[in-house]
Amino acid sequence: MRHLLSMEGVERAVIEGLLDDGDEFLEVLDRPIPKVPTLRGKTVATMFFEPSTRTRLSFEKAAKSLSADTMSFSPGTSSLSKGESLKDTVLTIQAMGVDLMVVRHAATGAPWRVADWVDVPVVNGGDGAHQHPTQALLDALTIRQRFTTLDGVRVGIVGDIRHSRVARSNVWAFAALGAEVTLVAPPTLLPLDATTWPAATTSDLDDVLTELDAVYLLRVQKERGGASVFPSLAEYTARFGMTVERFNRLKPDAVVLHPGPMNRGVEISARVADDPRALVLDQVRNGVAVRMAVLYQLLGGERDE
Ligand code: NCD
């Protein structure tokens, strides 16, 4: 693997290898000094042309836990505002000496362009509504921790599928690992090409609710128009929200996931979000570990501890 750009087409064995490494790095993160020298001397640049809290910090924490140096780029304060092109920006940063770039961009495909221009591995940290592969890995790890496997686990991905790069990545990772995936969305929020995805579809959450082992709630992507195809957010919540009432009807050991940032009271009730069977903070923690696994894999570090 030279870059990690998409989850589509990544083989089961590759995903499992990354999750296994993720498990080992979780153990590192539990140590009193949560750090290994694996990537000493390497520099990881996080280049987020679109806002982010957890993904950027998670990559930075992952890099530092492997003893890599980090550099970060934010468009607001950069020469982008003077009109510098994406290509000139990334070539400038590469010339300073970086070993890997993590790229988030509002435009679909931007990380692929960057990968063509630079000589170092590129990780897609989320491109438009297209892909977010490390999110899929951390979610797969979180579900695997609960059920020991994804084989036969029934996962519902609920909500604004159309605008979701998380759904477009997760569906491939979950299916590759043997999960049975159902996309649950109003017809207006289901992409036309969802028929080609490895998943069933429905627009009736209550119809499938009691069969699911894991319910993956997506954020209503207001900034991408996700709220505009709905009469009101209250209507959305009534039909697709994880209310306390729906939560109480789930299988007793079923779990709830959300990539964050959550719209509490819209796709997830505040009480459900704080329940121990909502794995949101496990997801965040696992995110650091799987990103360590990805950096380790792409930078070929020595595991000497
Ligand atoms: C997601 C994203 O930015 O794609 N968040 C994340 O990375 N944790 C999901 C979202 O914004 O809804």
Coordinates of C-alpha atoms and ligand atoms in Angstrom, one line a residue:
M1 CA 0.0 0.0 0.0
R2 CA 1.6 3.3 -1.1
H3 CA -1.3 5.7 -0.2
L4 CA -4.5 5.3 1.7
L5 CA -7.1 7.2 -0.4
S6 CA -10.2 5.1 -0.5
M7 CA -11.8 2.2 1.3
E8 CA -13.5 0.8 -1.8
G9 CA -11.7 -2.3 -3.0
V10 CA -9.3 -2.6 -0.1
E11 CA -9.0 -6.3 0.7
R12 CA -10.2 -7.9 3.9
A13 CA -6.7 -9.1 4.8
V14 CA -5.3 -5.6 4.5
I15 CA -8.0 -4.1 6.6
E16 CA -7.6 -6.9 9.2
G17 CA -3.9 -6.3 9.3
L18 CA -4.4 -2.6 10.1
L19 CA -7.0 -3.4 12.8
D20 CA -4.6 -5.9 14.4
D21 CA -1.9 -3.3 14.4
G22 CA -4.5 -0.8 15.8
D23 CA -5.1 -3.2 18.7
E24 CA -1.4 -3.3 19.4
F25 CA -1.1 0.4 19.3
L26 CA -4.0 0.7 21.7
E27 CA -1.9 -1.1 24.2
V28 CA 0.9 1.4 23.6
L29 CA -1.5 4.2 24.3
D30 CA -2.3 2.7 27.6
R31 CA 1.3 2.8 28.8
P32 CA 2.5 5.4 31.4
I33 CA 4.6 6.9 28.6
P34 CA 2.3 6.3 25.6
K35 CA 4.9 6.6 22.9
V36 CA 7.2 4.3 20.8
P37 CA 10.3 5.4 18.8
T38 CA 9.0 3.8 15.6
L39 CA 8.9 6.8 13.3
R40 CA 11.6 8.9 14.8
G41 CA 13.0 11.3 12.3
K42 CA 9.9 11.2 10.0
T43 CA 7.7 14.2 9.5
V44 CA 3.9 14.0 9.0
A45 CA 2.1 17.0 7.6
T46 CA -1.6 17.4 8.3
M47 CA -3.1 19.6 5.6
F48 CA -6.7 20.3 6.3
F49 CA -8.3 22.6 3.7
E50 CA -11.6 22.0 5.5
P51 CA -12.5 22.4 9.2
S52 CA -11.9 19.5 11.5
T53 CA -11.5 18.9 15.2
R54 CA -11.0 15.2 15.9
T55 CA -9.5 14.0 12.7
R56 CA -6.6 16.4 12.6
L57 CA -5.8 16.2 16.3
S58 CA -6.1 12.4 16.0
F59 CA -3.6 12.2 13.2
E60 CA -1.2 14.5 15.1
K61 CA -1.5 12.5 18.3
A62 CA -1.0 9.3 16.3
A63 CA 2.1 10.7 14.6
K64 CA 3.5 12.0 18.0
S65 CA 2.9 8.6 19.7
L66 CA 5.1 7.1 17.0
S67 CA 7.7 9.8 17.7
A68 CA 7.3 11.5 14.3
D69 CA 7.4 15.2 14.0
T70 CA 4.3 17.0 12.8
M71 CA 3.6 20.1 10.7
S72 CA 0.2 21.4 10.2
F73 CA -1.4 23.7 7.6
S74 CA -4.5 25.7 7.9
P75 CA -6.0 27.5 4.9
G76 CA -7.3 30.5 6.8
T77 CA -3.9 31.8 7.7
S78 CA -2.0 30.6 4.6
S79 CA -1.0 32.0 1.3
L80 CA -4.1 30.3 -0.2
S81 CA -5.8 33.5 0.7
K82 CA -3.2 35.2 -1.6
G83 CA -4.3 32.9 -4.4
E84 CA -1.6 30.2 -4.3
S85 CA -2.8 27.1 -6.0
L86 CA -3.3 23.7 -4.3
K87 CA -0.4 22.3 -6.3
D88 CA 2.0 25.1 -5.4
T89 CA 1.0 24.8 -1.8
V90 CA 1.6 21.1 -1.5
L91 CA 4.9 21.2 -3.5
T92 CA 6.1 24.0 -1.2
I93 CA 5.3 22.0 1.9
Q94 CA 7.0 18.9 0.4
A95 CA 10.1 20.9 -0.4
M96 CA 10.5 21.6 3.3
G97 CA 10.9 17.9 3.9
V98 CA 7.9 15.8 4.8
D99 CA 7.5 12.1 4.7
L100 CA 3.7 11.8 4.5
M101 CA 0.8 14.1 4.0
V102 CA -2.7 13.8 5.4
V103 CA -5.1 15.8 3.2
R104 CA -8.6 16.9 3.9
H105 CA -10.3 18.9 1.2
A106 CA -13.9 19.9 0.3
A107 CA -13.3 18.8 -3.3
T108 CA -13.9 15.2 -4.2
G109 CA -10.7 13.7 -5.5
A110 CA -8.3 16.4 -4.1
P111 CA -6.1 13.8 -2.2
W112 CA -5.7 11.8 -5.5
R113 CA -4.4 15.0 -7.2
V114 CA -2.0 15.6 -4.4
A115 CA -0.8 12.0 -4.6
D116 CA 0.0 12.6 -8.2
W117 CA 2.0 15.7 -7.5
V118 CA 4.1 14.7 -4.5
D119 CA 6.6 11.8 -4.0
V120 CA 5.4 10.9 -0.5
P121 CA 2.5 8.7 0.7
V122 CA -0.8 10.6 1.0
V123 CA -3.7 9.7 3.4
N124 CA -7.1 10.9 2.6
G125 CA -8.5 12.7 5.7
G126 CA -11.8 13.2 4.0
D127 CA -12.6 14.6 0.6
G128 CA -15.9 16.2 0.0
A129 CA -18.8 13.7 0.3
H130 CA -16.5 11.0 -1.2
Q131 CA -14.2 9.0 1.1
H132 CA -12.8 9.1 4.7
P133 CA -10.9 5.8 5.0
T134 CA -9.4 6.2 8.4
Q135 CA -12.9 6.8 9.8
A136 CA -14.0 3.5 8.4
L137 CA -11.0 1.7 10.0
L138 CA -11.7 3.2 13.4
D139 CA -15.3 2.3 13.2
A140 CA -14.6 -1.2 12.2
L141 CA -12.1 -1.6 15.1
T142 CA -14.8 -0.2 17.5
I143 CA -17.4 -2.8 16.3
R144 CA -14.8 -5.6 16.3
Q145 CA -13.9 -4.8 19.9
R146 CA -17.6 -5.2 20.9
F147 CA -18.4 -8.3 18.9
T148 CA -14.9 -9.8 18.4
T149 CA -15.7 -10.0 14.7
L150 CA -17.7 -8.2 12.0
D151 CA -18.7 -11.5 10.4
G152 CA -22.5 -11.6 10.4
V153 CA -22.9 -8.5 12.5
R154 CA -25.9 -6.5 11.3
V155 CA -25.0 -2.8 10.9
G156 CA -27.5 -0.1 10.0
I157 CA -26.0 3.2 8.6
V158 CA -28.7 5.8 9.2
G159 CA -29.3 9.2 7.9
D160 CA -27.7 11.6 5.4
I161 CA -26.0 8.9 3.3
R162 CA -26.0 11.1 0.2
H163 CA -23.7 13.8 1.6
S164 CA -21.6 11.4 3.7
R165 CA -18.0 10.4 3.0
V166 CA -18.2 8.4 6.2
A167 CA -21.0 6.2 4.7
R168 CA -19.1 5.8 1.4
S169 CA -16.0 4.5 3.2
N170 CA -17.7 2.5 6.0
V171 CA -19.9 0.5 3.8
W172 CA -16.9 -1.0 2.0
A173 CA -14.9 -1.7 5.1
F174 CA -17.8 -3.3 7.0
A175 CA -18.9 -5.4 4.0
A176 CA -15.3 -6.5 3.4
L177 CA -15.1 -7.8 7.0
G178 CA -18.3 -9.8 6.6
A179 CA -20.9 -7.5 8.2
E180 CA -24.4 -7.3 6.8
V181 CA -25.0 -3.6 6.1
T182 CA -28.3 -1.8 5.6
L183 CA -28.5 1.8 4.6
V184 CA -31.4 3.5 6.2
A185 CA -32.3 6.9 4.7
P186 CA -35.2 8.9 3.3
P187 CA -35.1 8.4 -0.5
T188 CA -34.0 12.0 -1.0
L189 CA -30.8 11.3 1.1
L190 CA -29.9 8.1 -0.6
P191 CA -27.5 8.5 -3.5
L192 CA -28.6 7.1 -6.9
D193 CA -25.6 4.8 -7.1
A194 CA -26.3 3.2 -3.7
T195 CA -27.6 0.2 -5.6
T196 CA -24.0 -0.7 -6.5
W197 CA -22.8 -0.6 -2.9
P198 CA -22.5 -3.8 -0.9
A199 CA -25.6 -3.0 1.2
A200 CA -29.3 -3.3 1.4
T201 CA -31.4 -0.2 1.6
T202 CA -34.6 0.9 3.4
S203 CA -36.3 4.1 4.3
D204 CA -38.0 2.7 7.4
L205 CA -35.8 2.7 10.5
D206 CA -38.4 1.2 12.7
D207 CA -38.8 -1.7 10.3
V208 CA -35.1 -2.9 10.8
L209 CA -34.4 -1.4 14.2
T210 CA -34.8 -4.6 16.3
E211 CA -32.6 -6.7 14.0
L212 CA -29.6 -4.4 14.2
D213 CA -26.5 -5.1 16.3
A214 CA -24.9 -1.7 15.6
V215 CA -26.7 1.5 14.6
Y216 CA -24.4 4.0 12.9
L217 CA -25.9 7.4 13.0
L218 CA -24.7 10.0 10.5
R219 CA -24.6 13.7 11.1
V220 CA -27.2 15.7 9.1
Q221 CA -24.8 17.6 6.9
K222 CA -26.3 21.0 7.0
E223 CA -23.3 22.6 5.2
R224 CA -23.8 20.2 2.3
G225 CA -27.5 20.8 2.0
G226 CA -28.5 17.7 4.0
A227 CA -31.2 19.6 6.0
S228 CA -32.7 21.2 2.9
V229 CA -34.3 18.1 1.5
F230 CA -36.3 17.7 4.7
P231 CA -39.3 19.6 5.9
S232 CA -37.8 20.2 9.3
L233 CA -35.2 18.8 11.6
A234 CA -38.0 17.7 13.9
E235 CA -39.4 15.7 11.1
Y236 CA -36.0 14.1 10.5
T237 CA -35.7 13.2 14.2
A238 CA -39.2 11.7 14.3
R239 CA -38.4 9.3 11.4
F240 CA -34.6 8.8 11.6
G241 CA -33.4 10.0 15.0
M242 CA -32.1 7.7 17.7
T243 CA -34.6 8.8 20.3
V244 CA -34.7 7.2 23.8
E245 CA -37.8 5.4 22.7
R246 CA -36.0 3.8 19.8
F247 CA -32.9 3.1 21.8
N248 CA -35.0 1.2 24.3
R249 CA -36.3 -1.1 21.5
L250 CA -32.8 -2.1 20.3
K251 CA -31.5 -5.6 21.1
P252 CA -30.1 -5.5 24.6
D253 CA -26.4 -5.7 23.5
A254 CA -26.8 -3.5 20.4
V255 CA -24.5 -0.5 20.2
V256 CA -24.8 3.0 18.8
L257 CA -22.0 4.8 16.9
H258 CA -21.6 8.3 15.6
P259 CA -18.5 9.8 13.8
G260 CA -18.9 13.2 15.5
P261 CA -19.5 16.1 15.5
M262 CA -23.0 15.2 16.9
N263 CA -26.1 17.2 16.5
R264 CA -27.5 16.3 19.9
G265 CA -31.3 16.2 19.7
V266 CA -31.3 15.8 15.9
E267 CA -29.9 12.4 14.8
I268 CA -29.1 11.3 18.4
S269 CA -30.8 12.2 21.6
A270 CA -28.5 13.6 24.3
R271 CA -29.4 10.8 26.7
V272 CA -28.5 8.1 24.1
A273 CA -25.2 9.9 23.3
D274 CA -24.2 9.7 27.0
D275 CA -25.2 6.0 27.4
P276 CA -22.5 3.4 27.8
R277 CA -23.8 1.6 24.7
A278 CA -23.0 4.7 22.6
L279 CA -19.4 4.1 21.6
V280 CA -18.6 7.6 20.4
L281 CA -15.6 8.1 22.7
D282 CA -14.3 4.6 22.0
Q283 CA -14.4 5.6 18.4
V284 CA -12.3 8.6 19.1
R285 CA -9.8 6.6 21.1
N286 CA -9.6 3.9 18.5
G287 CA -9.1 6.6 15.9
V288 CA -5.7 7.4 17.3
A289 CA -4.7 3.7 17.3
V290 CA -5.8 2.9 13.7
R291 CA -4.1 6.1 12.4
M292 CA -0.9 5.0 14.1
A293 CA -1.4 1.7 12.2
V294 CA -1.8 3.5 8.9
L295 CA 1.2 5.8 9.5
Y296 CA 3.3 2.8 10.5
Q297 CA 2.2 0.8 7.5
L298 CA 2.8 3.6 5.0
L299 CA 6.1 4.8 6.5
G300 CA 7.5 1.3 7.0
G301 CA 8.7 2.0 10.5
E302 CA 10.6 -0.5 12.6
R303 CA 8.6 -1.9 15.4
D304 CA 11.5 -2.3 17.9
E305 CA 9.5 -2.3 21.1
Ligands
NCD1 C1 -16.9 13.3 9.8 C2 -16.3 14.1 8.6 O1 -15.8 15.2 8.8 O2 -16.4 13.5 7.6 N1 -16.4 13.7 11.0 C3 -15.2 13.1 11.4 O3 -14.3 13.0 10.6 N2 -15.2 12.6 12.6 C4 -18.3 13.3 9.8 C5 -19.1 14.5 9.8 O4 -18.6 15.6 9.6 O5 -20.3 14.4 9.9

